[in-house]
Coordinates of C-alpha atoms in Angstrom, one line a residue:
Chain A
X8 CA 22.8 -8.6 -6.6
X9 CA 23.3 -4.5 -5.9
X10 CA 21.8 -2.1 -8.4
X11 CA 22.7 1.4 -8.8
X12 CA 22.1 4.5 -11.0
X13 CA 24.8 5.8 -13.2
X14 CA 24.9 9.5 -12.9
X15 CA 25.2 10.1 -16.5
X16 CA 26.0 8.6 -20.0
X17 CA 26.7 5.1 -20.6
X18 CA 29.5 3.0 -19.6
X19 CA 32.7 3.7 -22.6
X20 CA 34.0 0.1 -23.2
X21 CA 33.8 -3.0 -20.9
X22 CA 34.8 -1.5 -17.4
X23 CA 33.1 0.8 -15.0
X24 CA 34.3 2.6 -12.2
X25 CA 31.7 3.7 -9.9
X26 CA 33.1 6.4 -7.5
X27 CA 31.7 9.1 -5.4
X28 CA 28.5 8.6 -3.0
X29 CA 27.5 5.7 -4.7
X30 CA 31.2 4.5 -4.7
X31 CA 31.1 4.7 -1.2
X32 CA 27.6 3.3 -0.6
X33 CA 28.9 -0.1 -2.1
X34 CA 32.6 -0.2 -1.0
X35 CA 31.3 0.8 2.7
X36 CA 27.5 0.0 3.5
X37 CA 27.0 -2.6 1.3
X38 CA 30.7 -3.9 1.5
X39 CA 30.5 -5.7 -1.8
X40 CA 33.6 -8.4 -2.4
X41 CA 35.3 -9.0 -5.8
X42 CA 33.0 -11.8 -7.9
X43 CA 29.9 -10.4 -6.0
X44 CA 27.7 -9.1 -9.5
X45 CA 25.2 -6.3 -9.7
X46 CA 23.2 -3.8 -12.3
X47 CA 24.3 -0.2 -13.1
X48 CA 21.3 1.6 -15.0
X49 CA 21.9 4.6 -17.5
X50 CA 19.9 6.4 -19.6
X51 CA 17.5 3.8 -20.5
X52 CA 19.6 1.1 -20.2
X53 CA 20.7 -2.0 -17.8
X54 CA 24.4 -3.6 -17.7
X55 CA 25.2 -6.4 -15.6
X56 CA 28.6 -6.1 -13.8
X57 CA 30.8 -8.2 -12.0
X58 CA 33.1 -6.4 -9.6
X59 CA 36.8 -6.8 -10.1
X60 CA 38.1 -4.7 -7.6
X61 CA 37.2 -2.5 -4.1
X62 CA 39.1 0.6 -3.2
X63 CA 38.8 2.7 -0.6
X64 CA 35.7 4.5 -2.1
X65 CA 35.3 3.5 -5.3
X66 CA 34.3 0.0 -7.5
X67 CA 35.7 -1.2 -10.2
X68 CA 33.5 -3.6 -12.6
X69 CA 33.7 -5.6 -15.2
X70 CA 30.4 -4.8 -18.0
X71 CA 29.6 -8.7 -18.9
X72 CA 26.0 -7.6 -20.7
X73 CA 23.1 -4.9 -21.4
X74 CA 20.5 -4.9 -22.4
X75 CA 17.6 -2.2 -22.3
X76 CA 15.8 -1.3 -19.2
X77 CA 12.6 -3.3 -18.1
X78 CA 12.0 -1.6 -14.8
X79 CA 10.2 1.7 -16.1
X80 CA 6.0 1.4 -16.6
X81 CA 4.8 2.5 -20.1
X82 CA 2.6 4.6 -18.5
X83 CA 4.5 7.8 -16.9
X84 CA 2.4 9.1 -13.4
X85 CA 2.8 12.3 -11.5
X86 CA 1.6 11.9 -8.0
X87 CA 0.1 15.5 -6.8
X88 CA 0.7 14.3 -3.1
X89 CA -0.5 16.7 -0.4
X90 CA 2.1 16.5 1.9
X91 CA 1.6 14.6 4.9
X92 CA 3.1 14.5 8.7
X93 CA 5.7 11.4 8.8
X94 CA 6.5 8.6 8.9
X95 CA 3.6 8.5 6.8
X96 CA 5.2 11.2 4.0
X97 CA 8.6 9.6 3.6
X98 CA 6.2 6.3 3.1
X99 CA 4.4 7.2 0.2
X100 CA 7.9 8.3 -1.8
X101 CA 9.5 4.6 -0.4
X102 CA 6.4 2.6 -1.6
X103 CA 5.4 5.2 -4.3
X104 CA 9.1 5.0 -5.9
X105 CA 8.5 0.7 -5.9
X106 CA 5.4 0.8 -7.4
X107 CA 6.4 2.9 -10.8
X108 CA 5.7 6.6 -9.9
X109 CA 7.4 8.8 -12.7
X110 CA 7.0 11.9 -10.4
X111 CA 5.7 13.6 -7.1
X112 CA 5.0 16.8 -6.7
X113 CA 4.6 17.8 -2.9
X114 CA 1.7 20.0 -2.6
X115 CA 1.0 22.7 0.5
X116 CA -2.5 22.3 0.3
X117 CA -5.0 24.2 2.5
X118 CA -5.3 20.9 5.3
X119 CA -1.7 19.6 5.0
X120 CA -0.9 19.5 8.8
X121 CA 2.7 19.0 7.6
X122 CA 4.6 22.0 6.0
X123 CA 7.9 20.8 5.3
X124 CA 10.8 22.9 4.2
X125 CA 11.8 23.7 0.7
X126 CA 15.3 22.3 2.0
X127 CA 13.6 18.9 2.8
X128 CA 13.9 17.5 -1.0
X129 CA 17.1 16.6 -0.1
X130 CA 16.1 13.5 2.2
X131 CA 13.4 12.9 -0.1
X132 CA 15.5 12.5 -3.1
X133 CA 17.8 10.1 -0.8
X134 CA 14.8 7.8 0.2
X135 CA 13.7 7.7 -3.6
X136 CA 17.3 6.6 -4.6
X137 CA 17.1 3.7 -2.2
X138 CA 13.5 2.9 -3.1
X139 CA 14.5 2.9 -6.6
X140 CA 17.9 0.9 -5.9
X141 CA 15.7 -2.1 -4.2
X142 CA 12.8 -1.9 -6.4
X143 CA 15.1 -2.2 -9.7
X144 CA 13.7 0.6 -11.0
X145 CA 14.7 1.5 -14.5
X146 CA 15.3 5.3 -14.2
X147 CA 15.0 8.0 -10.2
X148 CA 11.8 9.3 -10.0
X149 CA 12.1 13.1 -9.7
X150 CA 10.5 15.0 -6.6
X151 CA 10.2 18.4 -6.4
X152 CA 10.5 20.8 -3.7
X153 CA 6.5 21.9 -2.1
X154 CA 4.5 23.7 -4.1
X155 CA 1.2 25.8 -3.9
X156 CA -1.5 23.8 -5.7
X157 CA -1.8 25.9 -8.6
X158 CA 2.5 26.0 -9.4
X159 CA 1.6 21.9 -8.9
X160 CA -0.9 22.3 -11.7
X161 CA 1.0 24.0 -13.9
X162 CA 3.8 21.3 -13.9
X163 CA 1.1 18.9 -14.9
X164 CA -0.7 21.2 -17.7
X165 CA -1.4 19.2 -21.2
X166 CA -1.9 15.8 -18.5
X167 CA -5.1 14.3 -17.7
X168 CA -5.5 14.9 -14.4
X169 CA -7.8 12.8 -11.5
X170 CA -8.3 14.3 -8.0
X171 CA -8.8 11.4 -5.4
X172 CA -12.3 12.6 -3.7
X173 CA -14.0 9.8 -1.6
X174 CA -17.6 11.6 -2.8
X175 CA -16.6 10.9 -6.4
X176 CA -18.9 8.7 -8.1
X177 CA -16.7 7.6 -10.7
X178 CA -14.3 5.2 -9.4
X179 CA -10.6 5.3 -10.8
X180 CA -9.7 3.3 -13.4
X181 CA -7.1 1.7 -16.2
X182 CA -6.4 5.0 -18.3
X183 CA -4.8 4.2 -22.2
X184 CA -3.0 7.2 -21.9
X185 CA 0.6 7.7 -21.9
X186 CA 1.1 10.0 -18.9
X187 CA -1.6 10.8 -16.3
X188 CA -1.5 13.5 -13.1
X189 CA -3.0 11.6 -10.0
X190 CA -4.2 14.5 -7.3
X191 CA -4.2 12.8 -3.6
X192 CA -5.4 14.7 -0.9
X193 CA -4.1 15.5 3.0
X194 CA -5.5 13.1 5.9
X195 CA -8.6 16.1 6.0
X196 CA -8.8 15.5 1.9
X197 CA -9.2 18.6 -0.5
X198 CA -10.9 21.6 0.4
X199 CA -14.1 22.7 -2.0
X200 CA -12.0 25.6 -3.1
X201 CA -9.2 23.1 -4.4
X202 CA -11.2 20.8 -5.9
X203 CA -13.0 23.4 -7.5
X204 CA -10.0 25.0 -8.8
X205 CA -8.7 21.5 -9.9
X206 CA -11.9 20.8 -11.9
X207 CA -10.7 24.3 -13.4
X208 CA -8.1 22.7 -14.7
X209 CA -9.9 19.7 -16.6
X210 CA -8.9 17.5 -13.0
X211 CA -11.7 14.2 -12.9
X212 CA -12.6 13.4 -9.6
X213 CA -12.5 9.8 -9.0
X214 CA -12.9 7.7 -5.8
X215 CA -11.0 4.1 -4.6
X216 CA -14.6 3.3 -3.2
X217 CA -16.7 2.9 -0.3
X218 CA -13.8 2.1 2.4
X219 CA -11.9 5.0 3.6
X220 CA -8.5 4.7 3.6
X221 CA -5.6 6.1 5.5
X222 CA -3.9 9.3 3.3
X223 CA -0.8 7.5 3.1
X224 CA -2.5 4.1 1.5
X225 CA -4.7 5.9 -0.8
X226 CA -1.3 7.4 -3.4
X227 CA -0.4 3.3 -3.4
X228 CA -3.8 1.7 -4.5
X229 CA -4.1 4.3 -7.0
X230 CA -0.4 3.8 -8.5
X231 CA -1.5 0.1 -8.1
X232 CA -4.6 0.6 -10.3
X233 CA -3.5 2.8 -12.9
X234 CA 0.3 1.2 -13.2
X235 CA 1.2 -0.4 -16.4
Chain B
X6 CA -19.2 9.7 13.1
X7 CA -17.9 7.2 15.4
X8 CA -19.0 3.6 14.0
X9 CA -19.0 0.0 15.7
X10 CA -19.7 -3.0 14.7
X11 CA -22.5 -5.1 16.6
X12 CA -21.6 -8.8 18.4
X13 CA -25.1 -10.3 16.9
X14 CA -28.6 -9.6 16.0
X15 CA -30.4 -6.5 15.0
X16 CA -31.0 -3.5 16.9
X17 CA -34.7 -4.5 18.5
X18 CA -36.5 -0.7 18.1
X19 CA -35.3 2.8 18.2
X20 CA -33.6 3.0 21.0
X21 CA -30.2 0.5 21.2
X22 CA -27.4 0.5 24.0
X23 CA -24.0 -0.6 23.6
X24 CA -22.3 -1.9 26.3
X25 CA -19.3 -4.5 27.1
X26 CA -15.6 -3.5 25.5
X27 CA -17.6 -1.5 22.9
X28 CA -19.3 0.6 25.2
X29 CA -16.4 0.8 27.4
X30 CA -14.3 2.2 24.1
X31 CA -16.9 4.6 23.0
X32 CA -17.8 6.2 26.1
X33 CA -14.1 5.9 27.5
X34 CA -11.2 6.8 24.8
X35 CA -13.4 8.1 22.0
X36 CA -15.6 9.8 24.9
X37 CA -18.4 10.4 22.8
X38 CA -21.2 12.7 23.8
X39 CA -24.6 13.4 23.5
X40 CA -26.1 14.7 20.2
X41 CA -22.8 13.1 18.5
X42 CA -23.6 10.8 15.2
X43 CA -22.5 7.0 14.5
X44 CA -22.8 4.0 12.8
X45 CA -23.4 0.6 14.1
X46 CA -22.7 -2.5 11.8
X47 CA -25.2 -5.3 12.1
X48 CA -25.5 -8.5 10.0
X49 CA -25.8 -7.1 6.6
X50 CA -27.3 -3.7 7.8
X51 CA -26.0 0.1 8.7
X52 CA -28.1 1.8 11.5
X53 CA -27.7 5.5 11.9
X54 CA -26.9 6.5 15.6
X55 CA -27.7 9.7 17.7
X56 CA -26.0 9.4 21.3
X57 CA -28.5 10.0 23.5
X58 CA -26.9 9.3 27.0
X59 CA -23.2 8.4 28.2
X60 CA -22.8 6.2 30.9
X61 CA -19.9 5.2 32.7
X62 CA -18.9 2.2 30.1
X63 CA -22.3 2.0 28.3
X64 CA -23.7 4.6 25.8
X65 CA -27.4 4.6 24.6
X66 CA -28.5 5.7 21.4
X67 CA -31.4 6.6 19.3
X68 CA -31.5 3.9 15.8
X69 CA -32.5 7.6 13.5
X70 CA -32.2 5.4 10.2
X71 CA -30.8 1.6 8.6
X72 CA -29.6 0.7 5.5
X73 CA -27.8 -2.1 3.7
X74 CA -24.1 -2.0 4.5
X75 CA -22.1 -0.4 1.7
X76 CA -18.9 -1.1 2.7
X77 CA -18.3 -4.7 1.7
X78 CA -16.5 -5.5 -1.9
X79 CA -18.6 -8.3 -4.2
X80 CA -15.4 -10.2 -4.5
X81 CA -14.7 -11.8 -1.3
X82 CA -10.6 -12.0 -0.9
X83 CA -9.0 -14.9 1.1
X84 CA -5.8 -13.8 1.4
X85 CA -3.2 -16.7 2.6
X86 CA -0.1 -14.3 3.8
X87 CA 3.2 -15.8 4.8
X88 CA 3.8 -14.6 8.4
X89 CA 6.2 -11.4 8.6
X90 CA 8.5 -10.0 11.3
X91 CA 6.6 -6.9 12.7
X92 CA 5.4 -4.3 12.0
X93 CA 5.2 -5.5 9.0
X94 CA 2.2 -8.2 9.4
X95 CA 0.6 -6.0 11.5
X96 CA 0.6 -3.2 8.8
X97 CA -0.8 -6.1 6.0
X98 CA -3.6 -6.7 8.6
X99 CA -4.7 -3.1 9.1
X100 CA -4.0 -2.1 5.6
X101 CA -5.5 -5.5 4.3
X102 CA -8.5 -4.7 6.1
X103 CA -8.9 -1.3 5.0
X104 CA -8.3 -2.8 1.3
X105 CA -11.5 -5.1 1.7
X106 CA -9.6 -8.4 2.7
X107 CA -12.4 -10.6 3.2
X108 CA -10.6 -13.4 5.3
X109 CA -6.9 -13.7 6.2
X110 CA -4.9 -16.8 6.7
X111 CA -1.3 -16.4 8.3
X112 CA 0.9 -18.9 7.2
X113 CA 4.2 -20.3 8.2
X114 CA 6.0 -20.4 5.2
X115 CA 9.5 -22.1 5.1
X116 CA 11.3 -18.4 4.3
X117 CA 9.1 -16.9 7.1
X118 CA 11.6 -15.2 9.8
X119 CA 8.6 -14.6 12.3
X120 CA 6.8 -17.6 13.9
X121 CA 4.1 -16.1 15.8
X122 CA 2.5 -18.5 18.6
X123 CA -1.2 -19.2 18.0
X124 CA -2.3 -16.8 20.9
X125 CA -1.1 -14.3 18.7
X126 CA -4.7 -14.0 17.2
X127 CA -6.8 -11.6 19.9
X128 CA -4.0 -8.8 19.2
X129 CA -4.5 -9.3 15.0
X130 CA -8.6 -9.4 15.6
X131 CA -8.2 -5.9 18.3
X132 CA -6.3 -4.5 15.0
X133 CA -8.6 -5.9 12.6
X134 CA -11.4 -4.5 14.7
X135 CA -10.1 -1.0 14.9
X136 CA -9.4 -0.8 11.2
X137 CA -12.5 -2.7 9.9
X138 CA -14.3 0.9 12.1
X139 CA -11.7 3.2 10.5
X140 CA -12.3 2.1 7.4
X141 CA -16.3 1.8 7.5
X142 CA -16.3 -1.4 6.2
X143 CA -19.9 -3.9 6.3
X144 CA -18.6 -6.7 8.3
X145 CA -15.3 -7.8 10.3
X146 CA -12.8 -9.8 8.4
X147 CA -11.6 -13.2 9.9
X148 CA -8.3 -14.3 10.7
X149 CA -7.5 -17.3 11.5
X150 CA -4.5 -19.1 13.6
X151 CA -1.0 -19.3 11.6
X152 CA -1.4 -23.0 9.5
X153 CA 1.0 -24.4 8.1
X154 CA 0.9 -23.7 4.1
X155 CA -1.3 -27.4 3.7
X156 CA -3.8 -27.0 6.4
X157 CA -3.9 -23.2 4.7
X158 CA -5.0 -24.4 1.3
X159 CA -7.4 -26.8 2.7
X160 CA -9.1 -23.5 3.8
X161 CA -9.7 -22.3 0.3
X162 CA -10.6 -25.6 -1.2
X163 CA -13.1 -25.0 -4.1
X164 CA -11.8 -21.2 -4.6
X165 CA -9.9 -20.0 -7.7
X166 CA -6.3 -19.8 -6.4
X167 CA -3.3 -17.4 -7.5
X168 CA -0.4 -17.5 -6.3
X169 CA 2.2 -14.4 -6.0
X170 CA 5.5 -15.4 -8.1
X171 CA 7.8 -12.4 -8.7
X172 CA 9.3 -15.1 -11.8
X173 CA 5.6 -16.0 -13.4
X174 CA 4.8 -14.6 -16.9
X175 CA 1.1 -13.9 -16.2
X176 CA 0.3 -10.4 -14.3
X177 CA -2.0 -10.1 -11.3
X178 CA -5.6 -9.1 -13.1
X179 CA -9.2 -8.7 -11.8
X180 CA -11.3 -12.0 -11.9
X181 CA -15.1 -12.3 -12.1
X182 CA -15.9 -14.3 -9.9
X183 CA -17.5 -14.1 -6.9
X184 CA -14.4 -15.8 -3.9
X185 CA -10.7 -16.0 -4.7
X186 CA -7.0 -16.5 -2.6
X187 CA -4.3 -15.3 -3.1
X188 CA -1.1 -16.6 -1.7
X189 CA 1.4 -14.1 -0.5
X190 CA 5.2 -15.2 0.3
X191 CA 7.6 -14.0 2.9
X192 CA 10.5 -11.3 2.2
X193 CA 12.8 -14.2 1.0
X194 CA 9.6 -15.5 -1.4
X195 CA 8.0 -19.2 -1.6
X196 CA 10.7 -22.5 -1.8
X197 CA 9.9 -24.0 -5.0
X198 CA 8.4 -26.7 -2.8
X199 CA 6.0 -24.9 -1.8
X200 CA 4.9 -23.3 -5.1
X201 CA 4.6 -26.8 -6.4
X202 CA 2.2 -27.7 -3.6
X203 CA 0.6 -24.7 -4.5
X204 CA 0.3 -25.9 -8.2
X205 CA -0.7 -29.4 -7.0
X206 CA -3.9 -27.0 -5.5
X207 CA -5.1 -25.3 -8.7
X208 CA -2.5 -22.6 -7.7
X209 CA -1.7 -20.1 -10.8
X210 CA 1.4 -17.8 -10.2
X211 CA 0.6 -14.5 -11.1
X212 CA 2.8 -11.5 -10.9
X213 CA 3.0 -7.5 -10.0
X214 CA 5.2 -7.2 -12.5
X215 CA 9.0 -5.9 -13.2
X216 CA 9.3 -3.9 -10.2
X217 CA 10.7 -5.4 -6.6
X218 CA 8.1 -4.8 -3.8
X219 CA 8.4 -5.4 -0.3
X220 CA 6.5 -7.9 1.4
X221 CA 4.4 -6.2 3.2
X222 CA 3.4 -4.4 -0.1
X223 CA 2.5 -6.9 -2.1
X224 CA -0.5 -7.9 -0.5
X225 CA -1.7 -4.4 -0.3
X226 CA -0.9 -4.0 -4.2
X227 CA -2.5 -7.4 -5.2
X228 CA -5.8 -6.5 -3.4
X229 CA -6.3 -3.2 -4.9
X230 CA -5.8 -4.7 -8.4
X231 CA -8.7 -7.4 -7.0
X232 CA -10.8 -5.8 -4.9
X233 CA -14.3 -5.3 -6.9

């Protein structure tokens, strides 16, 4: 069964052609064969196809159902994600995108060994797509390009907001909220100076607990706590 | 901080050396030196370390204080993981361990791709070791030989039992008591043989919900949902 994002709007009547990159992606890499069935997801919604027909770079389905999308968490999480050296970057959007993250926001912050380029986003928003096509997500994830921790902040104003600090006595847990900002630190964690000016902006430090843990583990046990 | 975990016994005075493949690592690829701080794990208890001399595979230390160990969860996690093709097992083992696994039981599952011979083992304790010292964790976890699923479950006789199902109703939630296993499938998932001989067991199939994870993420997700 593939699965794919629609770029936009809904499917008009009871067949879909899927052209372009994703066209290609199935015709080529995939090399789906007429019968073979699959999911296209729009705005909010799910619609089984069948495919009818393969062209040279393009799909053409048959829409046998919909129904809405079940793949999206009720609860919508920013990830604040220092950025980090690979592979172990490109790992936390892979595993970050199957486990429900709404949206990651690279930070530069003051210990990140890694300072990728602006022009980097683009490989990002590829690995999301394919995270997000295996995982049966119900809508991308969004990533923006790096950003100083206080733009990253302002993206998340009006959000609760936890910082990840192993010194933290609270210990992250199940929020009731509807959207939360979850701050995780480079392998050296937060400086004082950024957890002070997090705590400037209403952030809770909360810890995952006695262990330490690896930077890149640390964004997936807190999407795995806080995910519902 | 370097920290280590001790064969057996407690340090006898102030003064303790550490010798063998221990010694050999500290003095030799972490090349510690004197006036640098530690940790060595005992049965149960944390003893602050001052390197006081290096020797050629032996360092001695002054014991400057002892505590209990604070890095073991209350909840003690078998985990029964269907053997993976690497690096994929590998990853559960030192991510597992970080996580608090308290015990881990390969198992050759019907869908399991890799069939790793028993000798296997002294490679999964060396990266057991070096995570369980990462990590800072209380005690080492055990890992036993790959069983086949039966001789698995007669392991964790008497513990509650859940049992990873991507199809059960029932999510993945935190228990109260004091043991548990969880039984974690290969990529391709468990044969409905084997969930029924799970069920036969006391087995209840739990899920991570909607989402599609990866094998070697599930584990990883189902133990910081547990862990306690």
């Amino acid at each position: 069964v593939f699965w794919t994002f629609l770029a936009a709007g809904q499917p008009a009547g009871d067949r879909l052609v899927i052209g372009g990159a994703d066209g290609h992606h199935l015709a080529r890499v995939l090399r789906v064969r007429p019968g073979e069935r699959g999911v296209a997801v729009a705005t909010g919604r799910e619609y089984d196809l069948e495919v009818l027909e393969v062209r040279a770079a393009e799909v053409v389905c048959q829409v046998t159902g919909d129904r809405p999308a079940g793949g999206e968490p009720a609860l919508a999480i920013t990830l604040l994600q220092a950025t980090l050296p690979n592979p172990d970057f490109d790992a936390v959007l892979e595993a970050g995108t199957a486990m429900g993250i709404h949206r990651f926001i690279p930070v530069r912050a003051e210990r990140s060994v890694a300072r990728p380029a602006a022009s980097r986003i683009q490989r990002w928003q590829a690995i999301i797509k394919s995270a997000a096509e295996q995982s049966h997500r119900g809508a991308l994830p969004l990533v923006l390009e790096p950003l100083p921790l206080g733009a990253a902040l302002e993206q998340v104003a009006g959000s609760p907001l936890l910082v990840l600090d192993p010194s933290a006595r609270a210990p992250l847990e199940r929020t009731d909220a509807s959207r939360v900002a979850v701050a995780i630190g480079p392998e050296g964690g937060w400086t004082p100076g950024e957890l002070a000016a997090m705590r400037g902006h209403g952030g809770v430090p909360v810890s995952l607990g006695p262990r330490i843990l690896r930077a890149r583990l640390a964004p997936i046990v807190a999407a795995a706590i806080l995910v519902r």
